Coordinates of N, CA, C and O in Angstrom, one line a residue:
M1 N 105.7 -340.8 -84.1 CA 105.1 -340.0 -83.0 C 103.9 -340.9 -83.0 O 103.0 -341.4 -84.1
Q2 N 103.3 -340.9 -81.7 CA 102.1 -341.6 -81.4 C 101.2 -340.6 -81.3 O 101.3 -339.6 -80.7
T3 N 99.8 -340.7 -82.2 CA 98.6 -340.1 -81.6 C 97.6 -340.6 -80.7 O 97.5 -342.0 -80.7
K4 N 97.1 -339.9 -79.8 CA 96.1 -340.3 -79.0 C 94.9 -339.9 -79.4 O 94.6 -338.5 -79.6
A5 N 93.8 -340.3 -78.9 CA 92.6 -340.1 -79.3 C 91.9 -339.1 -78.4 O 92.1 -339.3 -77.1
R6 N 91.4 -338.2 -78.6 CA 90.8 -336.9 -77.7 C 89.5 -337.4 -77.4 O 88.8 -337.9 -78.0
T7 N 89.5 -337.5 -76.1 CA 88.0 -337.7 -75.5 C 87.3 -336.7 -75.3 O 88.0 -335.4 -74.7
A8 N 86.0 -336.1 -75.3 CA 85.3 -335.1 -74.9 C 85.4 -335.1 -73.2 O 85.1 -336.1 -72.6
K9 N 85.3 -333.9 -72.9 CA 85.5 -333.9 -71.7 C 83.7 -333.5 -71.0 O 83.1 -333.4 -71.9
T10 N 83.9 -334.1 -69.9 CA 82.5 -334.5 -69.3 C 82.1 -333.0 -68.7 O 82.6 -332.5 -67.8
V11 N 80.8 -332.4 -69.3 CA 80.5 -331.0 -68.6 C 79.2 -331.5 -67.6 O 78.3 -332.1 -68.2
P12 N 79.7 -330.9 -66.5 CA 78.3 -331.6 -65.6 C 77.2 -330.5 -66.1 O 77.3 -329.6 -66.4
T13 N 76.1 -331.2 -66.0 CA 74.7 -330.5 -66.1 C 74.7 -329.6 -65.3 O 74.4 -329.7 -64.0
Q14 N 74.0 -328.5 -65.6 CA 73.4 -327.2 -64.7 C 72.0 -327.4 -64.2 O 71.3 -327.8 -65.2
T15 N 71.7 -327.2 -63.2 CA 70.6 -327.3 -62.6 C 70.0 -326.0 -62.0 O 71.1 -325.7 -61.2
Q16 N 68.9 -325.6 -61.7 CA 68.3 -324.3 -60.8 C 68.1 -325.2 -59.6 O 68.1 -324.3 -58.6
F17 N 68.1 -326.3 -59.4 CA 67.9 -326.6 -57.9 C 69.0 -327.0 -57.1 O 70.1 -327.8 -57.8
V18 N 69.1 -327.0 -55.9 CA 70.0 -327.2 -54.9 C 69.3 -328.0 -53.7 O 68.2 -327.8 -53.3
V19 N 69.9 -329.0 -53.4 CA 69.7 -329.9 -52.4 C 69.9 -328.9 -51.2 O 71.2 -328.8 -50.9
I20 N 69.0 -328.8 -50.0 CA 69.4 -328.2 -49.0 C 68.7 -329.1 -48.2 O 68.1 -329.8 -48.1
N21 N 69.4 -328.7 -46.8 CA 69.0 -329.8 -45.4 C 67.8 -329.1 -45.0 O 67.1 -328.4 -45.2
E22 N 67.4 -330.1 -44.2 CA 65.8 -329.9 -43.5 C 66.0 -328.7 -42.7 O 65.1 -327.7 -42.5
Q23 N 67.2 -328.3 -42.0 CA 67.2 -327.0 -41.0 C 67.3 -325.8 -42.2 O 66.5 -324.9 -41.5
Q24 N 67.7 -325.6 -43.1 CA 67.5 -324.5 -44.1 C 66.2 -324.6 -44.4 O 65.9 -323.4 -44.8
V25 N 65.5 -325.5 -44.9 CA 64.3 -325.6 -45.2 C 63.2 -324.8 -44.1 O 62.6 -323.8 -44.6
L26 N 63.6 -325.0 -42.8 CA 62.9 -324.5 -41.9 C 63.3 -323.0 -41.7 O 62.4 -321.9 -41.5
V27 N 64.7 -322.7 -42.0 CA 64.8 -321.3 -42.0 C 64.2 -320.4 -43.1 O 63.9 -319.5 -42.8
N28 N 64.3 -321.2 -44.1 CA 63.7 -320.4 -45.5 C 62.0 -320.1 -45.2 O 61.8 -319.1 -45.7
Q29 N 61.7 -321.2 -44.5 CA 60.1 -320.9 -44.2 C 60.2 -319.6 -43.3 O 59.1 -318.7 -43.3
E30 N 61.0 -319.6 -42.7 CA 60.9 -318.3 -41.7 C 61.1 -317.1 -42.3 O 60.4 -316.0 -42.0
V31 N 61.9 -317.4 -43.0 CA 62.1 -316.1 -43.9 C 61.0 -315.8 -44.8 O 60.8 -314.3 -45.2
Q32 N 60.2 -316.7 -45.4 CA 59.4 -316.5 -46.0 C 58.2 -315.6 -45.1 O 57.6 -314.7 -45.8
K33 N 57.8 -315.9 -44.0 CA 56.9 -315.7 -43.1 C 57.5 -314.3 -42.9 O 56.6 -313.2 -42.8
A34 N 58.3 -313.9 -42.8 CA 59.1 -312.4 -42.2 C 58.6 -311.6 -43.7 O 58.6 -310.6 -43.6
Y35 N 59.2 -312.2 -44.7 CA 58.8 -311.5 -45.9 C 57.2 -311.1 -46.1 O 57.0 -310.1 -46.2
N36 N 56.3 -312.1 -45.9 CA 54.9 -311.5 -45.9 C 54.6 -310.6 -45.2 O 53.8 -309.8 -45.1
L37 N 55.0 -310.4 -43.6 CA 54.9 -309.6 -42.5 C 55.6 -308.3 -42.8 O 55.0 -307.0 -43.0
I38 N 56.6 -308.2 -43.6 CA 57.3 -307.0 -43.9 C 56.3 -306.5 -45.3 O 56.2 -305.2 -45.1
V39 N 55.9 -307.3 -46.3 CA 55.1 -306.7 -47.3 C 53.6 -306.0 -46.7 O 53.1 -305.1 -47.0
D40 N 53.2 -306.9 -45.6 CA 52.1 -306.2 -44.9 C 52.2 -304.9 -44.3 O 51.4 -304.3 -44.3
A41 N 53.2 -304.7 -43.3 CA 53.8 -303.4 -43.2 C 54.1 -302.3 -44.1 O 53.7 -301.1 -43.9
A42 N 54.4 -302.9 -45.2 CA 54.6 -301.9 -46.3 C 53.5 -301.3 -46.7 O 53.3 -300.1 -47.0
T43 N 52.6 -302.3 -47.0 CA 51.2 -302.0 -47.8 C 50.4 -301.3 -46.5 O 49.7 -300.3 -46.9
E44 N 50.4 -301.5 -45.2 CA 49.8 -300.7 -44.2 C 50.3 -299.2 -44.4 O 49.4 -298.2 -44.1
Q45 N 51.5 -299.0 -44.5 CA 52.2 -297.7 -44.6 C 51.5 -296.6 -45.9 O 51.5 -295.5 -45.8
L46 N 51.0 -297.6 -46.6 CA 50.5 -296.8 -48.1 C 49.3 -296.1 -47.5 O 48.7 -295.2 -48.5
R47 N 48.7 -296.8 -46.6 CA 47.2 -296.3 -46.4 C 46.9 -294.3 -45.9 O 45.9 -294.4 -45.9
K48 N 48.2 -294.2 -45.6 CA 48.3 -292.8 -45.2 C 47.9 -291.6 -46.2 O 47.6 -290.6 -45.8
F49 N 48.3 -292.1 -47.3 CA 48.2 -291.1 -48.5 C 46.7 -290.9 -49.2 O 46.3 -291.9 -49.3
D50 N 46.7 -289.6 -49.5 CA 45.4 -289.3 -50.1 C 45.4 -289.7 -51.7 O 44.2 -290.2 -52.2
L51 N 46.5 -289.6 -52.3 CA 46.4 -289.9 -53.7 C 46.8 -291.6 -54.1 O 47.5 -291.7 -53.4
A52 N 45.8 -291.8 -55.0 CA 46.1 -293.3 -55.4 C 47.3 -293.8 -55.8 O 47.7 -295.0 -55.3
K53 N 48.0 -292.9 -56.2 CA 49.5 -293.4 -57.0 C 50.2 -293.7 -55.8 O 51.1 -295.0 -56.0
Y54 N 50.3 -293.3 -54.5 CA 51.1 -293.3 -53.7 C 50.6 -294.9 -52.8 O 51.3 -295.3 -52.0
R55 N 49.3 -295.0 -53.1 CA 48.6 -296.6 -52.4 C 48.8 -297.6 -53.4 O 47.9 -298.8 -52.9
T56 N 49.0 -297.3 -54.4 CA 49.0 -298.5 -55.5 C 50.5 -299.4 -55.2 O 51.4 -298.6 -55.1
Y57 N 50.4 -300.8 -55.6 CA 51.2 -301.5 -55.6 C 51.3 -302.7 -56.5 O 50.1 -303.0 -56.8
A58 N 52.2 -303.3 -56.9 CA 52.5 -304.4 -57.7 C 52.9 -305.8 -57.1 O 53.8 -305.6 -56.1
T59 N 52.4 -306.8 -57.0 CA 53.2 -307.9 -56.6 C 53.3 -308.8 -57.6 O 52.6 -309.1 -58.8
V60 N 54.6 -309.4 -57.7 CA 55.2 -310.1 -58.8 C 55.4 -311.6 -58.2 O 56.2 -311.8 -57.3
D61 N 54.5 -312.6 -58.9 CA 54.9 -313.9 -58.3 C 56.0 -314.5 -59.2 O 55.5 -314.9 -60.5
H62 N 57.2 -314.4 -59.2 CA 58.4 -314.8 -59.9 C 58.2 -316.3 -60.2 O 58.7 -316.8 -61.3
V63 N 57.6 -317.3 -59.4 CA 57.6 -318.6 -59.6 C 56.9 -318.9 -60.9 O 57.1 -319.9 -61.5
K64 N 55.8 -318.0 -61.0 CA 54.9 -318.3 -62.3 C 55.5 -317.7 -63.7 O 54.9 -318.0 -64.7
N65 N 56.6 -316.8 -63.5 CA 57.2 -316.1 -64.7 C 58.0 -317.1 -65.4 O 58.6 -318.1 -64.8
E66 N 57.7 -317.4 -66.8 CA 58.7 -318.0 -67.8 C 60.0 -317.8 -67.9 O 60.8 -318.3 -68.0
Y67 N 60.5 -316.7 -67.2 CA 62.0 -316.4 -67.4 C 62.4 -316.6 -65.9 O 62.7 -315.7 -65.0
K68 N 62.8 -317.7 -65.5 CA 63.0 -318.3 -64.3 C 64.2 -317.7 -63.6 O 65.3 -317.3 -64.4
S69 N 64.4 -317.3 -62.6 CA 65.6 -316.7 -61.9 C 65.3 -317.1 -60.5 O 64.5 -317.9 -60.2
N70 N 66.2 -316.7 -59.9 CA 66.4 -316.9 -58.2 C 65.1 -316.2 -57.2 O 65.1 -316.6 -56.4
M71 N 64.3 -315.1 -58.2 CA 63.7 -314.4 -57.2 C 62.2 -315.1 -57.4 O 62.0 -315.9 -58.1
I72 N 61.7 -315.1 -56.0 CA 60.7 -315.7 -55.8 C 59.2 -315.0 -55.7 O 58.3 -315.4 -56.5
S73 N 59.5 -313.8 -54.9 CA 58.1 -313.2 -54.9 C 58.7 -311.3 -55.0 O 59.9 -311.2 -54.4
E74 N 58.1 -310.8 -55.2 CA 58.2 -309.0 -55.4 C 57.1 -308.3 -55.2 O 56.1 -308.5 -55.5
H75 N 57.5 -307.2 -54.2 CA 56.3 -306.0 -53.9 C 56.7 -304.9 -54.3 O 57.9 -304.4 -53.6
L76 N 56.2 -304.2 -55.2 CA 56.8 -302.9 -55.4 C 55.6 -301.7 -55.4 O 54.6 -302.1 -55.6
N77 N 56.0 -300.7 -54.8 CA 55.4 -299.5 -54.8 C 56.4 -298.4 -54.7 O 57.7 -298.3 -55.2
Y78 N 55.7 -297.1 -54.7 CA 56.3 -295.9 -55.1 C 57.6 -295.5 -54.1 O 58.4 -295.2 -54.7
F79 N 57.6 -296.5 -52.9 CA 58.5 -295.9 -51.9 C 59.7 -297.2 -51.7 O 60.8 -296.9 -51.7
W80 N 59.1 -298.5 -52.1 CA 60.1 -299.5 -51.7 C 59.6 -300.7 -52.8 O 58.7 -300.6 -53.5
N81 N 60.7 -301.4 -52.9 CA 60.7 -302.7 -53.8 C 61.3 -303.8 -52.8 O 62.4 -303.7 -52.4
I82 N 60.5 -304.8 -52.7 CA 60.9 -305.8 -51.5 C 60.9 -307.2 -52.2 O 59.7 -307.4 -52.9
T83 N 62.0 -307.7 -52.1 CA 62.0 -308.8 -53.0 C 62.4 -310.0 -52.2 O 63.4 -309.8 -51.1
L84 N 61.8 -311.2 -52.4 CA 62.2 -312.5 -51.9 C 62.8 -313.3 -52.8 O 62.3 -313.6 -53.9
S85 N 64.1 -313.9 -52.7 CA 64.9 -314.6 -53.3 C 65.7 -315.7 -52.8 O 65.9 -315.7 -51.7
N86 N 66.2 -316.5 -53.5 CA 66.9 -317.4 -53.0 C 68.5 -317.3 -53.5 O 68.5 -316.9 -54.7
S87 N 69.3 -317.8 -53.0 CA 70.8 -317.9 -53.3 C 70.9 -318.9 -54.1 O 70.5 -319.8 -54.0
K88 N 72.2 -319.0 -54.6 CA 72.8 -320.1 -55.4 C 72.9 -321.4 -54.5 O 72.4 -322.4 -55.0
D89 N 73.1 -321.1 -53.2 CA 73.4 -322.2 -52.0 C 72.1 -322.6 -51.3 O 71.9 -323.4 -50.7
G90 N 70.8 -321.7 -51.9 CA 69.3 -322.4 -51.4 C 69.1 -321.5 -50.1 O 67.9 -321.8 -49.8
R91 N 69.8 -320.7 -49.7 CA 69.4 -319.7 -48.6 C 68.4 -318.4 -49.2 O 68.8 -318.0 -50.1
S92 N 67.0 -318.5 -48.5 CA 66.6 -317.3 -48.8 C 66.7 -315.8 -48.3 O 67.4 -315.8 -47.0
F93 N 66.4 -314.8 -49.1 CA 67.2 -313.5 -48.7 C 65.7 -312.4 -48.7 O 65.2 -312.7 -49.9
I94 N 65.9 -311.5 -48.1 CA 64.7 -310.3 -48.2 C 65.5 -309.0 -48.7 O 66.4 -308.7 -47.7
F95 N 65.3 -308.5 -49.9 CA 66.0 -307.2 -50.2 C 65.1 -306.0 -50.3 O 64.0 -306.5 -50.6
I96 N 65.5 -305.2 -49.5 CA 64.7 -303.7 -49.6 C 65.3 -302.9 -50.3 O 66.5 -302.3 -50.0
D97 N 64.7 -302.5 -51.5 CA 65.4 -301.5 -52.0 C 64.9 -300.1 -52.3 O 63.4 -299.9 -52.2
L98 N 65.7 -299.1 -51.6 CA 64.7 -297.7 -51.3 C 65.2 -296.8 -52.6 O 66.5 -296.9 -52.9
G99 N 64.3 -295.9 -52.7 CA 64.5 -295.0 -54.1 C 64.8 -293.7 -53.6 O 64.2 -293.2 -52.5
A100 N 65.4 -292.8 -54.1 CA 66.1 -291.2 -53.7 C 64.7 -290.5 -53.8 O 64.7 -289.6 -53.0
E101 N 64.2 -290.5 -54.8 CA 63.0 -289.6 -55.0 C 61.8 -289.8 -53.9 O 61.4 -288.7 -53.3
A102 N 61.5 -291.1 -53.6 CA 60.7 -290.9 -52.2 C 61.1 -290.3 -51.3 O 60.5 -289.6 -50.3
L103 N 62.6 -290.5 -50.8 CA 63.0 -289.8 -49.5 C 63.2 -288.4 -49.8 O 63.0 -287.6 -48.8
E104 N 63.4 -288.1 -50.9 CA 63.8 -286.7 -50.9 C 62.1 -285.7 -51.0 O 62.0 -284.9 -50.7
R105 N 61.2 -286.6 -51.5 CA 59.9 -285.9 -51.5 C 59.3 -286.0 -50.4 O 58.6 -285.0 -49.8
F106 N 59.4 -287.1 -49.5 CA 58.5 -287.4 -48.3 C 59.6 -287.3 -47.1 O 59.1 -287.4 -45.9
G107 N 60.6 -287.3 -47.2 CA 61.6 -287.3 -46.0 C 61.8 -288.9 -45.7 O 61.3 -289.6 -46.4
S108 N 62.6 -289.0 -44.4 CA 62.8 -290.3 -44.2 C 62.0 -291.1 -43.2 O 62.2 -292.0 -42.8
G109 N 61.1 -290.1 -42.6 CA 60.1 -290.8 -41.4 C 59.4 -292.1 -41.8 O 59.4 -293.1 -41.0
L110 N 58.7 -292.0 -42.9 CA 58.0 -292.8 -43.5 C 59.0 -294.3 -43.8 O 58.7 -295.6 -43.2
T111 N 60.0 -293.9 -44.3 CA 61.1 -295.5 -44.6 C 61.6 -295.8 -43.3 O 61.8 -296.9 -43.0
N112 N 62.2 -294.9 -42.4 CA 62.6 -295.4 -41.1 C 61.6 -296.2 -40.2 O 61.9 -297.0 -39.6
I113 N 60.4 -295.9 -40.1 CA 59.5 -296.6 -39.7 C 59.2 -297.9 -40.1 O 59.3 -298.9 -39.4
F114 N 58.9 -298.0 -41.8 CA 59.1 -299.2 -42.2 C 60.4 -300.2 -42.0 O 60.0 -301.3 -41.8
L115 N 61.4 -299.7 -41.9 CA 63.1 -300.4 -41.9 C 62.8 -300.7 -40.2 O 63.2 -302.1 -40.1
R116 N 62.4 -300.2 -39.5 CA 62.1 -300.4 -37.9 C 61.5 -301.7 -37.9 O 61.9 -302.9 -37.2
K117 N 60.4 -301.7 -38.4 CA 59.5 -303.0 -38.6 C 60.1 -304.3 -39.3 O 60.1 -305.2 -38.7
A118 N 60.8 -303.9 -40.5 CA 61.5 -304.9 -41.2 C 62.6 -305.8 -40.5 O 62.8 -306.7 -40.1
Y119 N 63.4 -304.7 -39.6 CA 64.8 -305.2 -38.7 C 63.9 -305.9 -37.3 O 64.4 -307.1 -37.1
E120 N 62.7 -305.7 -36.8 CA 62.2 -306.3 -36.0 C 61.7 -307.8 -36.2 O 61.9 -308.5 -35.4
L121 N 61.2 -307.7 -37.6 CA 60.5 -309.1 -37.9 C 61.7 -310.1 -38.2 O 61.5 -311.0 -38.2
T122 N 62.9 -309.7 -38.6 CA 63.8 -310.5 -39.0 C 65.2 -310.7 -37.7 O 65.7 -311.5 -37.6
Q123 N 64.7 -309.7 -36.7 CA 65.9 -310.1 -35.4 C 65.7 -311.1 -34.7 O 64.8 -312.0 -34.5
S124 N 66.7 -311.8 -34.3 CA 66.9 -312.9 -33.1 C 66.4 -312.6 -32.2 O 67.0 -311.6 -31.3
N125 N 65.7 -313.2 -31.5 CA 65.1 -312.7 -30.1 C 65.5 -313.8 -29.0 O 65.4 -313.7 -27.6
D126 N 66.3 -314.5 -29.4 CA 67.0 -315.7 -28.3 C 68.5 -316.0 -28.4 O 68.9 -317.0 -28.3
N127 N 69.2 -314.8 -29.1 CA 70.6 -314.8 -29.2 C 71.2 -315.9 -30.3 O 72.4 -316.3 -30.0
T128 N 70.3 -316.4 -31.1 CA 71.0 -317.6 -32.1 C 70.9 -316.6 -33.6 O 70.6 -315.4 -33.6
G129 N 71.5 -317.0 -34.4 CA 71.8 -316.5 -35.6 C 70.5 -316.2 -36.2 O 70.0 -315.1 -36.9
G130 N 69.3 -317.1 -36.2 CA 68.0 -316.8 -36.7 C 67.9 -316.5 -38.2 O 68.6 -316.9 -39.0
I131 N 67.1 -315.3 -38.5 CA 67.1 -315.0 -39.8 C 67.7 -313.4 -40.0 O 67.3 -312.9 -41.0
E132 N 68.6 -312.9 -39.2 CA 68.7 -311.8 -39.2 C 69.9 -311.6 -40.4 O 70.1 -310.4 -41.3
Y133 N 70.6 -312.7 -41.1 CA 71.2 -312.6 -42.1 C 70.5 -312.4 -43.4 O 71.0 -311.9 -44.5
A134 N 69.2 -312.8 -43.3 CA 68.5 -312.4 -44.5 C 67.8 -311.1 -45.0 O 67.7 -311.0 -46.2
L135 N 67.9 -310.1 -44.3 CA 67.5 -309.0 -44.8 C 68.7 -308.0 -45.1 O 69.6 -307.8 -44.4
R136 N 68.5 -307.6 -46.4 CA 69.4 -306.7 -47.3 C 68.7 -305.4 -47.4 O 67.8 -305.4 -48.1
V137 N 69.2 -304.3 -47.1 CA 68.8 -303.1 -47.8 C 69.4 -302.4 -48.4 O 70.8 -302.2 -48.1
N138 N 69.2 -302.0 -49.7 CA 69.9 -301.2 -50.6 C 69.4 -299.8 -51.0 O 68.3 -299.6 -51.0
F139 N 70.0 -298.9 -51.4 CA 69.8 -297.3 -51.6 C 70.2 -297.3 -53.1 O 70.9 -297.5 -53.8
R140 N 69.1 -297.0 -53.9 CA 69.0 -297.0 -55.2 C 69.1 -295.2 -55.7 O 68.0 -294.7 -55.8
E141 N 70.1 -294.6 -55.9 CA 70.2 -293.4 -55.8 C 69.7 -293.1 -57.4 O 69.1 -292.1 -57.6
A142 N 70.2 -293.8 -58.5 CA 69.6 -293.3 -60.1 C 68.0 -293.7 -60.0 O 67.7 -293.4 -61.0
D143 N 67.2 -293.9 -59.2 CA 66.0 -294.2 -59.1 C 65.4 -295.2 -60.1 O 64.4 -294.7 -61.1
Q144 N 66.3 -296.3 -60.3 CA 65.9 -297.4 -61.1 C 64.6 -297.9 -60.7 O 63.6 -298.4 -61.3
H145 N 64.4 -297.9 -59.3 CA 63.1 -298.3 -58.5 C 61.8 -298.0 -59.0 O 61.0 -298.4 -59.5
H146 N 61.7 -296.2 -59.4 CA 60.6 -296.0 -59.7 C 60.2 -296.4 -61.2 O 59.1 -296.7 -61.7
N147 N 61.2 -296.2 -62.2 CA 61.1 -296.7 -63.5 C 60.4 -297.9 -63.5 O 59.5 -298.4 -64.3
F148 N 60.9 -299.0 -62.7 CA 60.5 -300.4 -62.5 C 59.2 -300.6 -62.2 O 58.3 -301.2 -62.7
F149 N 58.9 -299.8 -61.0 CA 57.5 -299.9 -60.6 C 56.4 -299.1 -61.6 O 55.3 -299.7 -61.9
Y150 N 56.9 -297.9 -62.2 CA 56.1 -297.5 -63.2 C 55.6 -298.3 -64.5 O 54.5 -298.3 -65.0
R151 N 56.7 -298.8 -64.8 CA 56.5 -299.9 -65.8 C 55.7 -300.8 -65.7 O 55.0 -301.3 -66.5
R152 N 56.0 -301.7 -64.3 CA 54.9 -302.8 -64.1 C 53.5 -302.2 -63.8 O 52.6 -303.0 -64.4
V153 N 53.2 -301.1 -63.6 CA 51.7 -300.5 -63.6 C 51.4 -300.2 -64.9 O 50.3 -300.6 -65.2
A154 N 52.2 -299.6 -65.7 CA 51.8 -299.2 -67.1 C 51.5 -300.6 -67.8 O 50.6 -300.7 -68.7
E155 N 52.4 -301.6 -67.6 CA 52.0 -302.8 -68.2 C 50.9 -303.9 -68.1 O 50.4 -304.4 -68.6
G156 N 50.3 -303.5 -67.2 CA 49.4 -304.1 -66.1 C 49.5 -305.4 -65.8 O 50.6 -306.0 -65.8
E157 N 48.4 -306.1 -65.3 CA 48.3 -307.3 -65.0 C 48.4 -308.4 -65.7 O 48.1 -308.2 -67.2
N158 N 49.3 -309.5 -65.4 CA 49.4 -310.9 -66.4 C 49.5 -312.0 -65.5 O 48.9 -311.7 -64.2
S159 N 49.6 -312.8 -66.0 CA 49.7 -314.3 -64.9 C 50.6 -314.2 -64.2 O 50.3 -315.0 -63.1
Y160 N 51.5 -313.3 -64.0 CA 52.5 -313.3 -62.6 C 52.4 -311.8 -62.0 O 53.2 -311.8 -60.9
V161 N 51.9 -310.9 -62.6 CA 51.9 -309.6 -61.9 C 50.5 -309.3 -61.5 O 49.5 -309.3 -62.6
S162 N 50.1 -308.9 -60.5 CA 48.8 -308.3 -60.1 C 48.9 -307.0 -59.4 O 50.2 -306.5 -58.7
L163 N 48.2 -306.1 -59.6 CA 48.0 -305.2 -59.2 C 47.0 -304.2 -58.0 O 45.9 -305.0 -58.5
A164 N 47.2 -303.5 -57.2 CA 46.1 -303.1 -56.2 C 46.6 -302.0 -55.7 O 47.4 -301.1 -56.0
T165 N 45.3 -301.3 -55.1 CA 45.4 -300.0 -54.4 C 44.6 -300.2 -53.0 O 43.6 -300.4 -53.2
V166 N 45.3 -299.6 -52.1 CA 44.8 -299.9 -50.4 C 44.0 -298.9 -50.5 O 44.1 -297.5 -50.8
D167 N 43.0 -299.1 -49.6 CA 42.0 -298.0 -49.2 C 42.8 -296.9 -48.3 O 43.7 -297.4 -47.6
K168 N 42.6 -295.7 -48.5 CA 43.0 -294.7 -47.4 C 42.3 -294.8 -46.0 O 41.2 -295.3 -45.9
L169 N 43.2 -294.7 -45.0 CA 42.5 -294.6 -43.7 C 41.8 -293.4 -43.4 O 42.0 -292.3 -44.2
P170 N 40.7 -293.7 -42.7 CA 40.0 -292.5 -42.7 C 40.5 -291.5 -41.7 O 41.3 -291.5 -40.9
S171 N 40.2 -290.3 -42.2 CA 40.6 -289.2 -41.3 C 40.2 -289.1 -40.1 O 38.9 -289.1 -39.8

């Protein structure tokens, strides 16, 4: 009986970096711009409310977070959680999570106005694919959204989380 020496299998090293082409870099920059404009639109919607709790929001800069993930940035408020993240293939996405409590308490009007703006900002105006693929809307019936928002506010600011309250629009 002849024995053969076992050789260790080569295991490829894992990295969180993905090489993407120049075109995808440009598309991701457009998604980033759309994300910023969507966050601006969300923040503007908060100015309608009398109570500060409805005008308060948290911004999370996940790039500065020691727990590295595919998330880049996040905006949380009582109504919505808006997240900019990258997929494993390097494409950027914008996720908007809607919570049941806000919809039940205030109706769908506010959210409809906000979502119309988000779709407008990501739509293709020249019949190309553009960044329409990048917008993903999710409904969170169990209201994990509120728990996460309240936890961020209760924990306060740190090196990657900032809190702010927008001024109310004058009556």
